[in-house]
Amino acid sequence: MKKLFRFIYCLCFVACGILLNSCNNPAPTELVQDNPSIQNPIQVEVVTKDPTDEYYNNGFDTTGVANPVINYSNVINVSGIKTTENNVTTKISFAQAIFYNRNMPFREPSGRLIGYQTVTPGKVKFNNIFAMTVPYKINYNNHGMHADTILGNMFALTRGMMGQFNFDYNSSINFQYIPMQGHSVNFDIPTPKEIIGKVILSGKIKNKTLSCLLNWDKGNPSDSIEIILGAVTTAQNSNGTYSTLPLYKIKTRDTGKLLIPAKLVNEIPQNKFNKLVLTFVRKYQIHFTGSGSDLFILSQSIHSIILDIP
C-alpha cells in the first residue's frame, strides 16, 4: 500500500504534463444482486447491451479493458495477461498509453459515439524501454456492415517489442512521459498479485441447467476482483477471426470462489455464441482529474479461460 500512496502522490505532477480536454459520460447500467449472500455479495454490470450486435464497440480486447476507455482523456494500461484454451496457457506482458483529443469525436452512422482521434504528444517509456507508436484502430457497425478506421496513433509495448518488457507481479512498473517541450515526468505504477483462475462447468445450456463455478488463488478478502463473463461468436469475421463480446462484469470479494448466477450463463444465445470466456481481473486503478487533466491508470493481472459451451 505504501507504493500505491506514493503513486497517487506522483500523479499530481504527471497530470500537469498531459493536458487534454475532458468530459463526463453516463455510467454503464449496473445491476445489484437481488439477494446478495452475506458471505460474498456481488455486483453485476451489463457490458454489452445488445449481444446480437457483433460490432458493438465497448473497449474489450486482449488487454482486458471492459469499460469504454473513451470515458477518459488519457489512459495508461499495464497488464500481465494469461489466456488458457484447451489446457494450454499463453502469457504476455502489455503496456499502453492512449491520449485522446476530446474535440475530435468519431461516431457510427447511427450517431453512436465510439471513439476519439488520438494524439502522440511526445514519447513514452515503460521500465526504461521506449514504447512503439502504433495505429489506434477501432471496428464499428456501418449500416449493418463491418467497418474499421484508424483514429491516429497510440503508444504500445509488449514482450519482444524493442526489448524484453516484463510485467512484474506484486511489484511496480516505471512509466515515463517525455513531452516534445518541457521536462519529462515519471512515476512507478504498482502491480497486483498474479491471479490464477479455474472454471468448472456442469449441466447443459440447452435445458437451462448450465452451472459455472469459479475458483482462483484468493487475495485479501476485503479487496475486490472482477470477473468478465463473455462469449465467442459462432460466425467468422471477414478476416477469418472470431469476435469476443463481454456480456457482464461481476465485482466480488477476493475470496477465491464464486458461483456465477445461473440466469447470466443460461440466457446466452446459443445461435450466436459457442464458447464462454471467463476473465479474472485483479487490479489497481486510479482516476485523476486535477489541474484540468483527466488521467486514468490501470494496472492489472488478467487470466482468461476459454471453454466450449456444453
PDB file of C-alpha atoms in Angstrom:
ATOM      1  CA  MET A   1       0.000   0.000   0.000  1.00  0.00           C
ATOM      2  CA  LYS A   2       2.913   2.345   0.611  1.00  0.00           C
ATOM      3  CA  LYS A   3       3.787   2.097  -3.116  1.00  0.00           C
ATOM      4  CA  LEU A   4       0.200   2.852  -4.043  1.00  0.00           C
ATOM      5  CA  PHE A   5       0.081   6.016  -1.917  1.00  0.00           C
ATOM      6  CA  ARG A   6       3.384   7.189  -3.412  1.00  0.00           C
ATOM      7  CA  PHE A   7       1.971   6.513  -6.888  1.00  0.00           C
ATOM      8  CA  ILE A   8      -1.130   8.660  -6.222  1.00  0.00           C
ATOM      9  CA  TYR A   9       1.055  11.488  -4.957  1.00  0.00           C
ATOM     10  CA  CYS A  10       3.143  11.390  -8.167  1.00  0.00           C
ATOM     11  CA  LEU A  11       0.049  11.759 -10.316  1.00  0.00           C
ATOM     12  CA  CYS A  12      -0.236  15.386  -9.259  1.00  0.00           C
ATOM     13  CA  PHE A  13       2.923  16.061 -11.264  1.00  0.00           C
ATOM     14  CA  VAL A  14       2.387  13.934 -14.365  1.00  0.00           C
ATOM     15  CA  ALA A  15      -1.169  15.205 -14.867  1.00  0.00           C
ATOM     16  CA  CYS A  16       0.129  18.702 -15.463  1.00  0.00           C
ATOM     17  CA  GLY A  17       2.265  17.350 -18.323  1.00  0.00           C
ATOM     18  CA  ILE A  18      -0.641  15.749 -20.222  1.00  0.00           C
ATOM     19  CA  LEU A  19      -3.346  18.331 -20.781  1.00  0.00           C
ATOM     20  CA  LEU A  20      -6.278  17.202 -22.889  1.00  0.00           C
ATOM     21  CA  ASN A  21      -9.958  18.107 -22.716  1.00  0.00           C
ATOM     22  CA  SER A  22     -12.272  16.001 -20.567  1.00  0.00           C
ATOM     23  CA  CYS A  23     -15.978  15.342 -20.435  1.00  0.00           C
ATOM     24  CA  ASN A  24     -18.420  13.328 -18.363  1.00  0.00           C
ATOM     25  CA  ASN A  25     -20.127  10.207 -19.739  1.00  0.00           C
ATOM     26  CA  PRO A  26     -23.036   8.358 -18.149  1.00  0.00           C
ATOM     27  CA  ALA A  27     -22.093   5.273 -16.150  1.00  0.00           C
ATOM     28  CA  PRO A  28     -22.878   1.850 -17.633  1.00  0.00           C
ATOM     29  CA  THR A  29     -26.055   0.150 -16.452  1.00  0.00           C
ATOM     30  CA  GLU A  30     -25.427  -1.580 -13.144  1.00  0.00           C
ATOM     31  CA  LEU A  31     -27.493  -4.331 -11.588  1.00  0.00           C
ATOM     32  CA  VAL A  32     -27.101  -5.277  -7.927  1.00  0.00           C
ATOM     33  CA  GLN A  33     -27.828  -8.850  -6.922  1.00  0.00           C
ATOM     34  CA  ASP A  34     -31.381  -9.089  -5.533  1.00  0.00           C
ATOM     35  CA  ASN A  35     -30.488 -11.265  -2.572  1.00  0.00           C
ATOM     36  CA  PRO A  36     -26.751 -10.923  -2.103  1.00  0.00           C
ATOM     37  CA  SER A  37     -25.021 -13.525   0.014  1.00  0.00           C
ATOM     38  CA  ILE A  38     -23.774 -12.152   3.306  1.00  0.00           C
ATOM     39  CA  GLN A  39     -20.514 -14.063   2.771  1.00  0.00           C
ATOM     40  CA  ASN A  40     -19.884 -12.976  -0.808  1.00  0.00           C
ATOM     41  CA  PRO A  41     -22.155 -10.255  -2.253  1.00  0.00           C
ATOM     42  CA  ILE A  42     -21.716  -9.387  -5.920  1.00  0.00           C
ATOM     43  CA  GLN A  43     -22.467  -6.534  -8.273  1.00  0.00           C
ATOM     44  CA  VAL A  44     -23.353  -7.269 -11.879  1.00  0.00           C
ATOM     45  CA  GLU A  45     -22.883  -4.703 -14.639  1.00  0.00           C
ATOM     46  CA  VAL A  46     -24.220  -5.121 -18.163  1.00  0.00           C
ATOM     47  CA  VAL A  47     -21.303  -4.510 -20.542  1.00  0.00           C
ATOM     48  CA  THR A  48     -22.786  -5.368 -23.948  1.00  0.00           C
ATOM     49  CA  LYS A  49     -26.362  -4.164 -24.043  1.00  0.00           C
ATOM     50  CA  ASP A  50     -27.052  -5.754 -27.441  1.00  0.00           C
ATOM     51  CA  PRO A  51     -25.344  -9.183 -27.782  1.00  0.00           C
ATOM     52  CA  THR A  52     -26.742  -9.533 -31.322  1.00  0.00           C
ATOM     53  CA  ASP A  53     -24.626  -6.579 -32.486  1.00  0.00           C
ATOM     54  CA  GLU A  54     -21.248  -8.186 -33.204  1.00  0.00           C
ATOM     55  CA  TYR A  55     -19.797  -4.762 -34.000  1.00  0.00           C
ATOM     56  CA  TYR A  56     -20.683  -3.325 -30.600  1.00  0.00           C
ATOM     57  CA  ASN A  57     -17.641  -1.331 -29.537  1.00  0.00           C
ATOM     58  CA  ASN A  58     -17.039  -1.450 -25.805  1.00  0.00           C
ATOM     59  CA  GLY A  59     -13.284  -1.321 -25.410  1.00  0.00           C
ATOM     60  CA  PHE A  60     -12.902  -5.023 -24.524  1.00  0.00           C
ATOM     61  CA  ASP A  61      -9.955  -6.727 -26.157  1.00  0.00           C
ATOM     62  CA  THR A  62      -6.958  -8.851 -25.232  1.00  0.00           C
ATOM     63  CA  THR A  63      -5.834  -6.127 -22.824  1.00  0.00           C
ATOM     64  CA  GLY A  64      -8.810  -6.897 -20.624  1.00  0.00           C
ATOM     65  CA  VAL A  65     -10.305  -3.450 -20.661  1.00  0.00           C
ATOM     66  CA  ALA A  66     -14.072  -3.971 -20.437  1.00  0.00           C
ATOM     67  CA  ASN A  67     -15.205  -0.423 -19.720  1.00  0.00           C
ATOM     68  CA  PRO A  68     -15.082   2.026 -22.627  1.00  0.00           C
ATOM     69  CA  VAL A  69     -11.661   3.641 -22.490  1.00  0.00           C
ATOM     70  CA  ILE A  70     -13.140   6.673 -24.259  1.00  0.00           C
ATOM     71  CA  ASN A  71     -14.615   7.715 -20.904  1.00  0.00           C
ATOM     72  CA  TYR A  72     -11.226   9.265 -20.128  1.00  0.00           C
ATOM     73  CA  SER A  73      -8.916  11.674 -21.922  1.00  0.00           C
ATOM     74  CA  ASN A  74      -5.653   9.884 -21.136  1.00  0.00           C
ATOM     75  CA  VAL A  75      -5.375   6.141 -20.477  1.00  0.00           C
ATOM     76  CA  ILE A  76      -2.306   4.250 -19.244  1.00  0.00           C
ATOM     77  CA  ASN A  77      -2.639   0.480 -19.005  1.00  0.00           C
ATOM     78  CA  VAL A  78      -0.082  -2.087 -17.840  1.00  0.00           C
ATOM     79  CA  SER A  79      -1.144  -5.732 -17.742  1.00  0.00           C
ATOM     80  CA  GLY A  80       0.144  -9.218 -17.132  1.00  0.00           C
ATOM     81  CA  ILE A  81      -2.143 -11.380 -19.307  1.00  0.00           C
ATOM     82  CA  LYS A  82      -2.695 -15.149 -19.427  1.00  0.00           C
ATOM     83  CA  THR A  83      -5.077 -16.936 -21.815  1.00  0.00           C
ATOM     84  CA  THR A  84      -5.960 -20.607 -21.357  1.00  0.00           C
ATOM     85  CA  GLU A  85      -7.675 -22.675 -24.071  1.00  0.00           C
ATOM     86  CA  ASN A  86      -7.619 -26.458 -24.496  1.00  0.00           C
ATOM     87  CA  ASN A  87      -5.429 -26.671 -21.363  1.00  0.00           C
ATOM     88  CA  VAL A  88      -2.715 -24.560 -22.997  1.00  0.00           C
ATOM     89  CA  THR A  89      -1.814 -21.217 -21.401  1.00  0.00           C
ATOM     90  CA  THR A  90      -0.079 -18.358 -23.190  1.00  0.00           C
ATOM     91  CA  LYS A  91       1.365 -15.363 -21.356  1.00  0.00           C
ATOM     92  CA  ILE A  92       2.146 -11.825 -22.487  1.00  0.00           C
ATOM     93  CA  SER A  93       3.179  -8.571 -20.857  1.00  0.00           C
ATOM     94  CA  PHE A  94       1.460  -5.480 -22.194  1.00  0.00           C
ATOM     95  CA  ALA A  95       1.742  -1.720 -21.718  1.00  0.00           C
ATOM     96  CA  GLN A  96      -0.228   1.018 -23.458  1.00  0.00           C
ATOM     97  CA  ALA A  97      -0.738   4.772 -23.344  1.00  0.00           C
ATOM     98  CA  ILE A  98      -3.539   6.490 -25.291  1.00  0.00           C
ATOM     99  CA  PHE A  99      -4.071  10.253 -25.365  1.00  0.00           C
ATOM    100  CA  TYR A 100      -7.432  11.313 -26.832  1.00  0.00           C
ATOM    101  CA  ASN A 101      -8.352  14.612 -28.443  1.00  0.00           C
ATOM    102  CA  ARG A 102     -11.841  15.068 -26.999  1.00  0.00           C
ATOM    103  CA  ASN A 103     -12.548  17.814 -29.536  1.00  0.00           C
ATOM    104  CA  MET A 104     -12.499  15.248 -32.375  1.00  0.00           C
ATOM    105  CA  PRO A 105     -15.156  12.586 -31.700  1.00  0.00           C
ATOM    106  CA  PHE A 106     -15.899   9.703 -34.066  1.00  0.00           C
ATOM    107  CA  ARG A 107     -19.436   8.329 -34.388  1.00  0.00           C
ATOM    108  CA  GLU A 108     -21.112   5.483 -36.205  1.00  0.00           C
ATOM    109  CA  PRO A 109     -23.622   6.415 -38.955  1.00  0.00           C
ATOM    110  CA  SER A 110     -26.314   5.784 -36.321  1.00  0.00           C
ATOM    111  CA  GLY A 111     -24.839   8.627 -34.272  1.00  0.00           C
ATOM    112  CA  ARG A 112     -23.395   6.439 -31.510  1.00  0.00           C
ATOM    113  CA  LEU A 113     -20.123   7.805 -30.128  1.00  0.00           C
ATOM    114  CA  ILE A 114     -17.461   5.098 -30.330  1.00  0.00           C
ATOM    115  CA  GLY A 115     -14.149   6.922 -30.151  1.00  0.00           C
ATOM    116  CA  TYR A 116     -11.963   9.987 -30.478  1.00  0.00           C
ATOM    117  CA  GLN A 117      -8.963  10.919 -32.577  1.00  0.00           C
ATOM    118  CA  THR A 118      -5.722  10.447 -30.670  1.00  0.00           C
ATOM    119  CA  VAL A 119      -2.550  12.480 -30.334  1.00  0.00           C
ATOM    120  CA  THR A 120       1.043  11.455 -29.572  1.00  0.00           C
ATOM    121  CA  PRO A 121       2.448  14.458 -27.692  1.00  0.00           C
ATOM    122  CA  GLY A 122       5.988  13.216 -27.157  1.00  0.00           C
ATOM    123  CA  LYS A 123       7.453   9.829 -26.219  1.00  0.00           C
ATOM    124  CA  VAL A 124       6.642   7.184 -23.623  1.00  0.00           C
ATOM    125  CA  LYS A 125       8.784   4.645 -21.769  1.00  0.00           C
ATOM    126  CA  PHE A 126       7.846   1.660 -19.639  1.00  0.00           C
ATOM    127  CA  ASN A 127      10.650   0.311 -17.430  1.00  0.00           C
ATOM    128  CA  ASN A 128      13.052   2.473 -19.438  1.00  0.00           C
ATOM    129  CA  ILE A 129      12.018   0.844 -22.748  1.00  0.00           C
ATOM    130  CA  PHE A 130      10.589   3.137 -25.432  1.00  0.00           C
ATOM    131  CA  ALA A 131       7.034   2.235 -26.408  1.00  0.00           C
ATOM    132  CA  MET A 132       6.316   1.978 -30.118  1.00  0.00           C
ATOM    133  CA  THR A 133       3.910   4.330 -31.883  1.00  0.00           C
ATOM    134  CA  VAL A 134       1.277   2.102 -33.486  1.00  0.00           C
ATOM    135  CA  PRO A 135      -2.072   2.778 -35.204  1.00  0.00           C
ATOM    136  CA  TYR A 136      -5.119   3.100 -32.983  1.00  0.00           C
ATOM    137  CA  LYS A 137      -7.750   1.104 -34.875  1.00  0.00           C
ATOM    138  CA  ILE A 138     -11.395   0.520 -33.974  1.00  0.00           C
ATOM    139  CA  ASN A 139     -14.170  -1.588 -35.503  1.00  0.00           C
ATOM    140  CA  TYR A 140     -17.724  -0.373 -35.893  1.00  0.00           C
ATOM    141  CA  ASN A 141     -21.114  -1.071 -37.472  1.00  0.00           C
ATOM    142  CA  ASN A 142     -21.621   0.764 -40.769  1.00  0.00           C
ATOM    143  CA  HIS A 143     -25.288   0.221 -41.643  1.00  0.00           C
ATOM    144  CA  GLY A 144     -25.043  -3.469 -40.762  1.00  0.00           C
ATOM    145  CA  MET A 145     -21.657  -3.999 -42.399  1.00  0.00           C
ATOM    146  CA  HIS A 146     -18.321  -4.454 -40.678  1.00  0.00           C
ATOM    147  CA  ALA A 147     -16.019  -1.463 -40.968  1.00  0.00           C
ATOM    148  CA  ASP A 148     -12.891  -0.206 -39.268  1.00  0.00           C
ATOM    149  CA  THR A 149     -10.952   3.001 -39.129  1.00  0.00           C
ATOM    150  CA  ILE A 150      -7.698   4.347 -37.715  1.00  0.00           C
ATOM    151  CA  LEU A 151      -8.123   7.247 -35.311  1.00  0.00           C
ATOM    152  CA  GLY A 152      -4.486   8.247 -35.009  1.00  0.00           C
ATOM    153  CA  ASN A 153      -1.741   6.507 -33.036  1.00  0.00           C
ATOM    154  CA  MET A 154      -1.138   5.189 -29.541  1.00  0.00           C
ATOM    155  CA  PHE A 155       1.900   4.017 -27.571  1.00  0.00           C
ATOM    156  CA  ALA A 156       2.215   0.269 -27.030  1.00  0.00           C
ATOM    157  CA  LEU A 157       4.771  -2.203 -25.751  1.00  0.00           C
ATOM    158  CA  THR A 158       4.661  -5.978 -25.376  1.00  0.00           C
ATOM    159  CA  ARG A 159       7.252  -8.605 -24.607  1.00  0.00           C
ATOM    160  CA  GLY A 160       9.630  -8.760 -27.559  1.00  0.00           C
ATOM    161  CA  MET A 161       8.961  -5.215 -28.828  1.00  0.00           C
ATOM    162  CA  MET A 162      12.054  -3.010 -28.603  1.00  0.00           C
ATOM    163  CA  GLY A 163      13.474  -5.164 -25.812  1.00  0.00           C
ATOM    164  CA  GLN A 164      12.308  -7.571 -23.146  1.00  0.00           C
ATOM    165  CA  PHE A 165       9.463  -5.871 -21.338  1.00  0.00           C
ATOM    166  CA  ASN A 166       8.103  -7.973 -18.490  1.00  0.00           C
ATOM    167  CA  PHE A 167       5.141  -7.407 -16.202  1.00  0.00           C
ATOM    168  CA  ASP A 168       6.394  -7.992 -12.660  1.00  0.00           C
ATOM    169  CA  TYR A 169       3.557  -9.074 -10.383  1.00  0.00           C
ATOM    170  CA  ASN A 170       3.211  -7.651  -6.879  1.00  0.00           C
ATOM    171  CA  SER A 171       5.869  -5.073  -7.709  1.00  0.00           C
ATOM    172  CA  SER A 172       5.899  -1.921  -9.872  1.00  0.00           C
ATOM    173  CA  ILE A 173       6.473  -0.714 -13.443  1.00  0.00           C
ATOM    174  CA  ASN A 174       8.078   2.634 -14.166  1.00  0.00           C
ATOM    175  CA  PHE A 175       6.232   4.970 -16.528  1.00  0.00           C
ATOM    176  CA  GLN A 176       7.974   7.921 -18.149  1.00  0.00           C
ATOM    177  CA  TYR A 177       6.390  10.608 -20.316  1.00  0.00           C
ATOM    178  CA  ILE A 178       8.773  12.746 -22.396  1.00  0.00           C
ATOM    179  CA  PRO A 179       6.911  15.718 -23.934  1.00  0.00           C
ATOM    180  CA  MET A 180       8.054  17.469 -27.086  1.00  0.00           C
ATOM    181  CA  GLN A 181       8.693  20.530 -24.947  1.00  0.00           C
ATOM    182  CA  GLY A 182       9.299  20.801 -21.249  1.00  0.00           C
ATOM    183  CA  HIS A 183      10.522  18.407 -18.595  1.00  0.00           C
ATOM    184  CA  SER A 184       9.809  14.688 -18.583  1.00  0.00           C
ATOM    185  CA  VAL A 185       7.922  13.155 -15.699  1.00  0.00           C
ATOM    186  CA  ASN A 186       7.901   9.604 -14.379  1.00  0.00           C
ATOM    187  CA  PHE A 187       6.428   7.502 -11.622  1.00  0.00           C
ATOM    188  CA  ASP A 188       6.177   3.871 -10.575  1.00  0.00           C
ATOM    189  CA  ILE A 189       2.876   2.090 -11.208  1.00  0.00           C
ATOM    190  CA  PRO A 190       2.213  -0.595  -8.563  1.00  0.00           C
ATOM    191  CA  THR A 191       1.244  -4.029  -9.869  1.00  0.00           C
ATOM    192  CA  PRO A 192      -1.136  -6.528  -8.224  1.00  0.00           C
ATOM    193  CA  LYS A 193      -0.502 -10.108  -7.190  1.00  0.00           C
ATOM    194  CA  GLU A 194      -0.850 -12.620 -10.039  1.00  0.00           C
ATOM    195  CA  ILE A 195      -4.332 -14.131 -10.373  1.00  0.00           C
ATOM    196  CA  ILE A 196      -4.729 -17.789 -11.420  1.00  0.00           C
ATOM    197  CA  GLY A 197      -8.267 -18.920 -12.259  1.00  0.00           C
ATOM    198  CA  LYS A 198     -10.127 -22.194 -12.716  1.00  0.00           C
ATOM    199  CA  VAL A 199     -13.600 -22.787 -14.217  1.00  0.00           C
ATOM    200  CA  ILE A 200     -15.841 -25.800 -13.530  1.00  0.00           C
ATOM    201  CA  LEU A 201     -18.854 -26.192 -15.859  1.00  0.00           C
ATOM    202  CA  SER A 202     -21.735 -28.620 -15.312  1.00  0.00           C
ATOM    203  CA  GLY A 203     -25.185 -29.076 -16.874  1.00  0.00           C
ATOM    204  CA  LYS A 204     -26.385 -28.011 -20.323  1.00  0.00           C
ATOM    205  CA  ILE A 205     -27.316 -24.593 -21.647  1.00  0.00           C
ATOM    206  CA  LYS A 206     -29.992 -26.032 -23.950  1.00  0.00           C
ATOM    207  CA  ASN A 207     -32.121 -27.061 -20.951  1.00  0.00           C
ATOM    208  CA  LYS A 208     -31.093 -24.057 -18.835  1.00  0.00           C
ATOM    209  CA  THR A 209     -29.147 -26.121 -16.290  1.00  0.00           C
ATOM    210  CA  LEU A 210     -25.642 -24.794 -17.038  1.00  0.00           C
ATOM    211  CA  SER A 211     -23.685 -24.058 -13.860  1.00  0.00           C
ATOM    212  CA  CYS A 212     -20.407 -22.145 -13.761  1.00  0.00           C
ATOM    213  CA  LEU A 213     -18.228 -22.387 -10.645  1.00  0.00           C
ATOM    214  CA  LEU A 214     -15.083 -20.242 -10.436  1.00  0.00           C
ATOM    215  CA  ASN A 215     -12.022 -20.767  -8.265  1.00  0.00           C
ATOM    216  CA  TRP A 216      -8.870 -18.677  -8.019  1.00  0.00           C
ATOM    217  CA  ASP A 217      -5.950 -18.018  -5.707  1.00  0.00           C
ATOM    218  CA  LYS A 218      -7.582 -15.808  -3.133  1.00  0.00           C
ATOM    219  CA  GLY A 219      -6.116 -12.497  -2.064  1.00  0.00           C
ATOM    220  CA  ASN A 220      -7.261 -10.128   0.665  1.00  0.00           C
ATOM    221  CA  PRO A 221     -10.982 -10.905   1.264  1.00  0.00           C
ATOM    222  CA  SER A 222     -11.604  -7.220   1.984  1.00  0.00           C
ATOM    223  CA  ASP A 223     -10.449  -6.360  -1.557  1.00  0.00           C
ATOM    224  CA  SER A 224     -12.433  -6.922  -4.739  1.00  0.00           C
ATOM    225  CA  ILE A 225     -11.761  -8.613  -8.061  1.00  0.00           C
ATOM    226  CA  GLU A 226     -13.694  -8.526 -11.332  1.00  0.00           C
ATOM    227  CA  ILE A 227     -14.978 -11.394 -13.415  1.00  0.00           C
ATOM    228  CA  ILE A 228     -15.826 -10.692 -17.069  1.00  0.00           C
ATOM    229  CA  LEU A 229     -18.369 -13.151 -18.464  1.00  0.00           C
ATOM    230  CA  GLY A 230     -18.046 -13.110 -22.241  1.00  0.00           C
ATOM    231  CA  ALA A 231     -18.681 -15.324 -25.263  1.00  0.00           C
ATOM    232  CA  VAL A 232     -17.133 -16.051 -28.663  1.00  0.00           C
ATOM    233  CA  THR A 233     -19.252 -15.636 -31.787  1.00  0.00           C
ATOM    234  CA  THR A 234     -20.039 -18.642 -33.980  1.00  0.00           C
ATOM    235  CA  ALA A 235     -19.658 -16.671 -37.216  1.00  0.00           C
ATOM    236  CA  GLN A 236     -16.247 -15.694 -38.553  1.00  0.00           C
ATOM    237  CA  ASN A 237     -15.287 -12.129 -39.346  1.00  0.00           C
ATOM    238  CA  SER A 238     -14.158 -11.225 -42.852  1.00  0.00           C
ATOM    239  CA  ASN A 239     -10.516 -11.717 -41.801  1.00  0.00           C
ATOM    240  CA  GLY A 240     -11.173 -15.247 -40.510  1.00  0.00           C
ATOM    241  CA  THR A 241     -11.170 -14.361 -36.814  1.00  0.00           C
ATOM    242  CA  TYR A 242     -13.949 -14.663 -34.248  1.00  0.00           C
ATOM    243  CA  SER A 243     -15.248 -11.825 -32.092  1.00  0.00           C
ATOM    244  CA  THR A 244     -15.353 -11.990 -28.316  1.00  0.00           C
ATOM    245  CA  LEU A 245     -18.113  -9.998 -26.654  1.00  0.00           C
ATOM    246  CA  PRO A 246     -18.071  -9.247 -22.932  1.00  0.00           C
ATOM    247  CA  LEU A 247     -21.622  -9.625 -21.641  1.00  0.00           C
ATOM    248  CA  TYR A 248     -21.391  -8.951 -17.902  1.00  0.00           C
ATOM    249  CA  LYS A 249     -18.847  -7.625 -15.451  1.00  0.00           C
ATOM    250  CA  ILE A 250     -19.153  -9.105 -11.967  1.00  0.00           C
ATOM    251  CA  LYS A 251     -17.492  -7.485  -8.988  1.00  0.00           C
ATOM    252  CA  THR A 252     -16.958  -9.695  -5.957  1.00  0.00           C
ATOM    253  CA  ARG A 253     -14.692 -10.103  -2.950  1.00  0.00           C
ATOM    254  CA  ASP A 254     -11.277 -11.669  -3.449  1.00  0.00           C
ATOM    255  CA  THR A 255     -12.223 -14.842  -1.557  1.00  0.00           C
ATOM    256  CA  GLY A 256     -11.162 -17.386  -4.193  1.00  0.00           C
ATOM    257  CA  LYS A 257     -14.579 -18.848  -5.074  1.00  0.00           C
ATOM    258  CA  LEU A 258     -17.759 -17.752  -6.855  1.00  0.00           C
ATOM    259  CA  LEU A 259     -20.787 -19.438  -8.401  1.00  0.00           C
ATOM    260  CA  ILE A 260     -21.931 -17.342 -11.378  1.00  0.00           C
ATOM    261  CA  PRO A 261     -25.688 -16.579 -11.171  1.00  0.00           C
ATOM    262  CA  ALA A 262     -27.373 -19.257 -13.308  1.00  0.00           C
ATOM    263  CA  LYS A 263     -29.513 -16.729 -15.157  1.00  0.00           C
ATOM    264  CA  LEU A 264     -26.459 -14.992 -16.615  1.00  0.00           C
ATOM    265  CA  VAL A 265     -24.953 -18.066 -18.258  1.00  0.00           C
ATOM    266  CA  ASN A 266     -28.198 -19.751 -19.310  1.00  0.00           C
ATOM    267  CA  GLU A 267     -29.528 -16.761 -21.240  1.00  0.00           C
ATOM    268  CA  ILE A 268     -26.531 -16.553 -23.616  1.00  0.00           C
ATOM    269  CA  PRO A 269     -27.933 -17.034 -27.180  1.00  0.00           C
ATOM    270  CA  GLN A 270     -26.650 -20.379 -28.488  1.00  0.00           C
ATOM    271  CA  ASN A 271     -27.257 -19.404 -32.095  1.00  0.00           C
ATOM    272  CA  LYS A 272     -24.747 -16.549 -31.746  1.00  0.00           C
ATOM    273  CA  PHE A 273     -22.087 -17.999 -29.424  1.00  0.00           C
ATOM    274  CA  ASN A 274     -20.427 -21.391 -28.926  1.00  0.00           C
ATOM    275  CA  LYS A 275     -17.686 -20.621 -26.408  1.00  0.00           C
ATOM    276  CA  LEU A 276     -17.563 -18.981 -22.989  1.00  0.00           C
ATOM    277  CA  VAL A 277     -14.769 -16.649 -21.935  1.00  0.00           C
ATOM    278  CA  LEU A 278     -14.290 -16.183 -18.187  1.00  0.00           C
ATOM    279  CA  THR A 279     -11.782 -13.446 -17.414  1.00  0.00           C
ATOM    280  CA  PHE A 280     -10.408 -12.991 -13.889  1.00  0.00           C
ATOM    281  CA  VAL A 281      -9.064  -9.491 -13.209  1.00  0.00           C
ATOM    282  CA  ARG A 282      -7.183  -8.322 -10.124  1.00  0.00           C
ATOM    283  CA  LYS A 283      -6.219  -4.691 -10.497  1.00  0.00           C
ATOM    284  CA  TYR A 284      -5.330  -1.252  -9.248  1.00  0.00           C
ATOM    285  CA  GLN A 285      -6.984   1.719 -10.914  1.00  0.00           C
ATOM    286  CA  ILE A 286      -6.657   5.439 -10.325  1.00  0.00           C
ATOM    287  CA  HIS A 287      -8.629   8.264 -11.945  1.00  0.00           C
ATOM    288  CA  PHE A 288      -7.022  11.681 -11.542  1.00  0.00           C
ATOM    289  CA  THR A 289      -8.793  14.855 -12.673  1.00  0.00           C
ATOM    290  CA  GLY A 290      -6.677  17.609 -11.122  1.00  0.00           C
ATOM    291  CA  SER A 291      -5.096  20.580 -12.922  1.00  0.00           C
ATOM    292  CA  GLY A 292      -7.532  20.373 -15.846  1.00  0.00           C
ATOM    293  CA  SER A 293      -6.371  16.890 -16.813  1.00  0.00           C
ATOM    294  CA  ASP A 294      -8.248  13.587 -16.980  1.00  0.00           C
ATOM    295  CA  LEU A 295      -5.839  10.709 -16.387  1.00  0.00           C
ATOM    296  CA  PHE A 296      -6.822   7.056 -15.879  1.00  0.00           C
ATOM    297  CA  ILE A 297      -4.233   4.486 -14.764  1.00  0.00           C
ATOM    298  CA  LEU A 298      -4.951   0.756 -14.922  1.00  0.00           C
ATOM    299  CA  SER A 299      -2.588  -1.924 -13.589  1.00  0.00           C
ATOM    300  CA  GLN A 300      -3.910  -5.457 -13.755  1.00  0.00           C
ATOM    301  CA  SER A 301      -3.319  -9.176 -13.596  1.00  0.00           C
ATOM    302  CA  ILE A 302      -5.606 -10.984 -16.058  1.00  0.00           C
ATOM    303  CA  HIS A 303      -6.387 -14.653 -16.635  1.00  0.00           C
ATOM    304  CA  SER A 304      -8.884 -15.523 -19.413  1.00  0.00           C
ATOM    305  CA  ILE A 305     -10.190 -19.072 -19.774  1.00  0.00           C
ATOM    306  CA  ILE A 306     -11.964 -20.113 -22.995  1.00  0.00           C
ATOM    307  CA  LEU A 307     -14.326 -23.115 -22.897  1.00  0.00           C
ATOM    308  CA  ASP A 308     -16.853 -24.737 -25.223  1.00  0.00           C
ATOM    309  CA  ILE A 309     -20.444 -24.124 -24.111  1.00  0.00           C
ATOM    310  CA  PRO A 310     -21.848 -27.540 -23.065  1.00  0.00           C
TER     311      PRO A 310
END
